[in-house]
Short mmCIF file of C-alpha atoms in Angstrom, two decimals:
data_model
loop_
_atom_site.label_atom_id
_atom_site.label_comp_id
_atom_site.label_asym_id
_atom_site.label_seq_id
_atom_site.Cartn_x
_atom_site.Cartn_y
_atom_site.Cartn_z
CA LEU A 40 -253.14 103.06 122.32
CA PRO A 41 -256.11 101.74 124.33
CA THR A 42 -256.22 102.71 127.95
CA GLY A 43 -256.21 100.24 130.85
CA GLU A 44 -253.74 97.71 132.21
CA PRO A 45 -250.78 96.96 129.91
CA VAL A 46 -250.62 93.55 128.31
CA HIS A 47 -247.33 91.69 128.61
CA ALA A 48 -246.13 88.78 126.51
CA SER A 49 -245.75 86.71 129.65
CA ASP A 50 -249.35 87.22 130.75
CA PRO A 51 -251.49 84.04 130.65
CA PRO A 52 -254.15 83.85 127.91
CA PRO A 53 -257.68 84.86 128.86
CA THR A 54 -259.68 82.12 130.57
CA ASP A 55 -263.18 83.20 129.62
CA VAL A 56 -263.25 80.98 126.52
CA ALA A 57 -265.01 77.72 127.28
CA ALA A 58 -262.99 74.59 126.55
CA LYS A 59 -264.31 72.50 123.71
CA PRO A 60 -266.09 69.43 125.12
CA PRO A 61 -264.65 66.06 124.09
CA GLY A 62 -266.28 64.30 121.15
CA LEU A 63 -268.27 61.09 121.36
CA LEU A 64 -265.32 58.80 120.56
CA LYS A 65 -263.12 60.51 123.15
CA ARG A 66 -265.85 60.15 125.78
CA LEU A 67 -266.22 56.46 124.91
CA TYR A 68 -262.44 56.04 125.13
CA LEU A 69 -262.35 57.57 128.62
CA TRP A 70 -265.37 55.50 129.65
CA VAL A 71 -263.58 52.32 128.54
CA LEU A 72 -260.43 53.29 130.43
CA HIS A 73 -262.28 53.97 133.67
CA TRP A 74 -263.14 50.26 134.02
CA ALA A 75 -259.48 49.56 134.74
CA GLU A 76 -259.92 51.42 138.04
CA THR A 77 -262.89 49.30 139.13
CA PRO A 78 -263.27 45.70 140.41
CA TYR A 79 -265.09 44.90 137.15
CA GLY A 80 -262.17 45.38 134.77
CA THR A 81 -262.01 41.76 133.60
CA PRO A 82 -265.73 41.27 132.77
CA ALA A 83 -265.72 44.73 131.19
CA LEU A 84 -262.78 43.64 129.01
CA PHE A 85 -264.68 40.53 127.87
CA LEU A 86 -267.85 42.49 127.06
CA LEU A 87 -265.90 45.23 125.29
CA SER A 88 -264.01 42.67 123.19
CA PHE A 89 -267.29 40.98 122.31
CA ALA A 90 -269.00 44.24 121.38
CA GLU A 91 -266.08 45.63 119.36
CA SER A 92 -266.27 42.68 116.97
CA SER A 93 -269.81 43.57 115.96
CA PHE A 94 -270.68 47.20 116.69
CA PHE A 95 -268.58 49.04 119.34
CA PRO A 96 -265.99 51.56 117.99
CA ILE A 97 -263.27 51.43 120.70
CA PRO A 98 -260.76 48.53 120.41
CA PRO A 99 -260.30 46.33 123.50
CA ASP A 100 -256.52 46.89 123.45
CA VAL A 101 -257.17 50.15 125.32
CA LEU A 102 -258.54 48.41 128.41
CA GLN A 103 -256.34 45.34 128.07
CA ILE A 104 -253.18 47.48 128.16
CA ALA A 105 -254.42 49.45 131.17
CA LEU A 106 -255.24 46.26 133.10
CA SER A 107 -252.00 44.53 132.11
CA VAL A 108 -249.85 47.51 133.07
CA SER A 109 -251.36 47.45 136.56
CA LYS A 110 -250.80 43.67 136.86
CA PRO A 111 -248.09 42.54 134.36
CA LYS A 112 -248.12 38.91 135.61
CA ARG A 113 -251.75 38.62 134.49
CA SER A 114 -251.04 39.99 131.01
CA PHE A 115 -251.63 36.68 129.21
CA TYR A 116 -254.81 36.09 131.19
CA TYR A 117 -256.17 39.43 130.02
CA ALA A 118 -255.11 38.57 126.47
CA ALA A 119 -257.07 35.31 126.65
CA VAL A 120 -260.14 37.18 127.93
CA SER A 121 -259.84 39.66 125.05
CA GLY A 122 -259.39 36.87 122.52
CA LEU A 123 -262.34 34.81 123.70
CA GLY A 124 -264.65 37.81 123.81
CA SER A 125 -263.53 38.96 120.38
CA VAL A 126 -263.99 35.58 118.69
CA LEU A 127 -267.46 35.16 120.19
CA GLY A 128 -268.28 38.72 119.18
CA GLY A 129 -267.15 37.89 115.65
CA LEU A 130 -269.61 35.00 115.66
CA ALA A 131 -272.34 37.42 116.73
CA GLY A 132 -271.34 39.76 113.90
CA TRP A 133 -271.57 36.89 111.41
CA ILE A 134 -275.08 36.03 112.68
CA ILE A 135 -276.12 39.69 112.35
CA GLY A 136 -274.98 39.74 108.74
CA PHE A 137 -276.33 36.31 107.83
CA ALA A 138 -279.75 36.40 109.52
CA PHE A 139 -280.69 40.01 110.30
CA TRP A 140 -279.00 42.26 107.75
CA ALA A 141 -282.19 42.96 105.82
CA VAL A 142 -283.66 44.42 109.01
CA VAL A 143 -280.67 46.15 110.66
CA GLY A 144 -278.44 46.96 107.68
CA GLY A 145 -279.74 50.50 107.28
CA PHE A 146 -279.13 51.28 110.95
CA PHE A 147 -275.56 49.96 110.84
CA PHE A 148 -274.72 51.92 107.68
CA ALA A 149 -276.11 55.09 109.24
CA HIS A 150 -274.78 54.86 112.79
CA ILE A 151 -271.88 52.39 113.22
CA PRO A 152 -268.43 53.88 112.44
CA GLY A 153 -266.59 52.02 109.69
CA VAL A 154 -269.64 50.10 108.49
CA THR A 155 -270.30 51.63 105.07
CA GLU A 156 -271.48 50.33 101.73
CA GLU A 157 -268.11 51.30 100.23
CA ASN A 158 -266.22 49.25 102.82
CA PHE A 159 -268.54 46.31 102.28
CA ALA A 160 -267.80 46.42 98.55
CA LYS A 161 -264.05 46.41 99.26
CA VAL A 162 -264.39 43.51 101.68
CA ARG A 163 -266.42 41.53 99.14
CA ASP A 164 -263.53 41.83 96.68
CA LEU A 165 -261.07 40.66 99.35
CA TYR A 166 -263.28 37.67 100.15
CA GLN A 167 -263.41 36.72 96.50
CA ALA A 168 -259.61 36.72 96.39
CA ASN A 169 -259.01 34.81 99.65
CA ALA A 170 -261.54 34.87 102.47
CA PHE A 171 -259.25 33.26 105.05
CA LEU A 172 -256.38 35.71 104.57
CA ALA A 173 -258.82 38.64 104.45
CA LEU A 174 -260.27 37.67 107.82
CA LEU A 175 -256.86 36.88 109.28
CA GLY A 176 -255.55 40.28 108.24
CA ALA A 177 -258.59 42.07 109.59
CA ALA A 178 -258.31 40.20 112.90
CA PHE A 179 -254.65 41.01 113.32
CA THR A 180 -254.45 44.56 112.05
CA PRO A 181 -256.09 47.93 112.89
CA ILE A 182 -258.83 47.42 110.27
CA PRO A 183 -262.28 47.57 111.98
CA PHE A 184 -263.00 43.89 112.58
CA LYS A 185 -266.74 44.39 112.74
CA VAL A 186 -266.83 45.25 109.01
CA PHE A 187 -265.38 41.83 108.21
CA THR A 188 -267.42 39.76 110.67
CA ILE A 189 -270.75 41.24 109.63
CA SER A 190 -269.95 41.17 105.92
CA ALA A 191 -268.81 37.55 106.28
CA GLY A 192 -272.38 36.71 107.22
CA VAL A 193 -273.84 38.93 104.50
CA PHE A 194 -271.66 37.29 101.82
CA GLU A 195 -272.15 33.81 103.36
CA ILE A 196 -268.50 33.11 104.11
CA SER A 197 -268.04 29.76 105.86
CA LEU A 198 -268.48 30.07 109.60
CA TRP A 199 -265.50 27.77 110.12
CA ILE A 200 -263.27 30.06 108.09
CA LEU A 201 -264.40 32.98 110.25
CA LEU A 202 -263.79 31.12 113.51
CA VAL A 203 -260.36 29.74 112.60
CA ALA A 204 -259.05 32.98 111.09
CA SER A 205 -260.39 35.18 113.87
CA THR A 206 -259.06 32.85 116.58
CA ILE A 207 -255.54 32.92 115.12
CA GLY A 208 -255.60 36.62 114.36
CA ARG A 209 -257.35 38.10 117.37
CA LEU A 210 -255.71 35.85 119.94
CA GLY A 211 -252.35 36.47 118.29
CA ARG A 212 -252.89 40.23 118.38
CA PHE A 213 -253.82 40.30 122.07
CA MET A 214 -251.07 37.87 123.04
CA LEU A 215 -248.56 40.17 121.34
CA VAL A 216 -249.71 42.98 123.62
CA ALA A 217 -249.36 40.67 126.63
CA ALA A 218 -245.86 39.56 125.59
CA PHE A 219 -244.63 43.15 125.34
CA ILE A 220 -246.01 44.12 128.76
CA TYR A 221 -244.89 40.90 130.45
CA ALA A 222 -241.37 41.23 129.06
CA PHE A 223 -240.80 44.95 129.49
CA GLY A 224 -243.21 45.95 132.26
CA PRO A 225 -245.34 49.10 132.58
CA SER A 226 -242.68 51.26 130.89
CA VAL A 227 -243.58 49.71 127.53
CA LYS A 228 -247.04 51.34 127.56
CA THR A 229 -245.77 54.49 125.83
CA LEU A 230 -244.12 52.42 123.10
CA LEU A 231 -247.28 50.35 122.62
CA ASP A 232 -249.38 53.48 122.29
CA LYS A 233 -247.00 54.80 119.64
CA TYR A 234 -245.83 51.75 117.71
CA PHE A 235 -248.24 48.88 118.37
CA GLU A 236 -250.12 49.13 115.08
CA LEU A 237 -246.81 49.00 113.18
CA ALA A 238 -245.75 45.98 115.22
CA THR A 239 -248.98 44.10 114.48
CA LEU A 240 -248.66 44.82 110.76
CA ALA A 241 -245.08 43.51 110.77
CA PHE A 242 -246.10 40.41 112.74
CA PHE A 243 -249.00 39.77 110.35
CA ALA A 244 -246.63 40.04 107.38
CA LEU A 245 -244.36 37.43 108.99
CA LEU A 246 -247.36 35.22 109.72
CA VAL A 247 -248.52 35.32 106.10
CA LEU A 248 -244.96 34.65 104.93
CA GLY A 249 -244.93 31.58 107.17
CA PHE A 250 -248.14 30.27 105.57
CA VAL A 251 -246.65 30.83 102.11
CA VAL A 252 -243.45 28.98 103.01
CA ILE A 253 -245.39 26.05 104.48
CA ARG A 254 -247.60 25.90 101.38
CA TYR A 255 -244.63 25.59 99.02
CA LEU A 256 -242.63 23.22 101.22
CA LEU A 257 -245.41 20.67 101.80
#
C-alpha cells in the first residue's frame, strides 16, 4: 500500500482540477438573464426578441419569464414587448433573406445556429405545402424562428403571410407565458422551465384544430 495519509470514502474529491468553463450558449444565456437585474430589462427584452427572430440563438422567453416572475402584474406587458420585438425581428429576417441573402448567406450558414442548408430545404417543402401554417407553427413552437423568417424572404413568401402568422403565433406564445405567471405567480417558473415547450405544442395543436373546424363549418 502507498504510504502517506489514508484516504477515506467520506473525504471530499480533490479540488486541483479546474472546472470546465461554460460554453458560448451558456454564457449567452447568463448574459441574457442578467438584464432582469438591471433597470434596462424591458428594452433588453425588446431587442432580444427582435434579434432572436433573425440571428440571436437565445429565445426571449428566458428574459420574459425572469422579468414577469419579479413583477407578475406586468406579465402581459412583457408579453406584448416580446411579441412586438419578435414580429419586427421577423420582418428584418424576411428582408435579410429577400434582399441580402446572396451577400450574407454564407456567413449565416457558417455561424448562426440552426441556419443550415438542410433546414432551409425542409422549410421550403413546408412552405410548398402550406406557408401560413408553417410560419404559424414555427412562431408558436420551439423551432428556431429565424430559419423560417429568413427563408421566407429567400423563397419569396408573401410578407403579409409572414406578418399575420408571426403576429398570431409569437404573440400567442408569449401571452401564454404571461397567463401562466399571472395566474399562478412566481412558483410556476419551475413548471414553465420543465413543461413550457410541451404546453406550447399542445396549444398550437388546438389552434390548428380550431382553424380546421372553422374552415369546414363556414
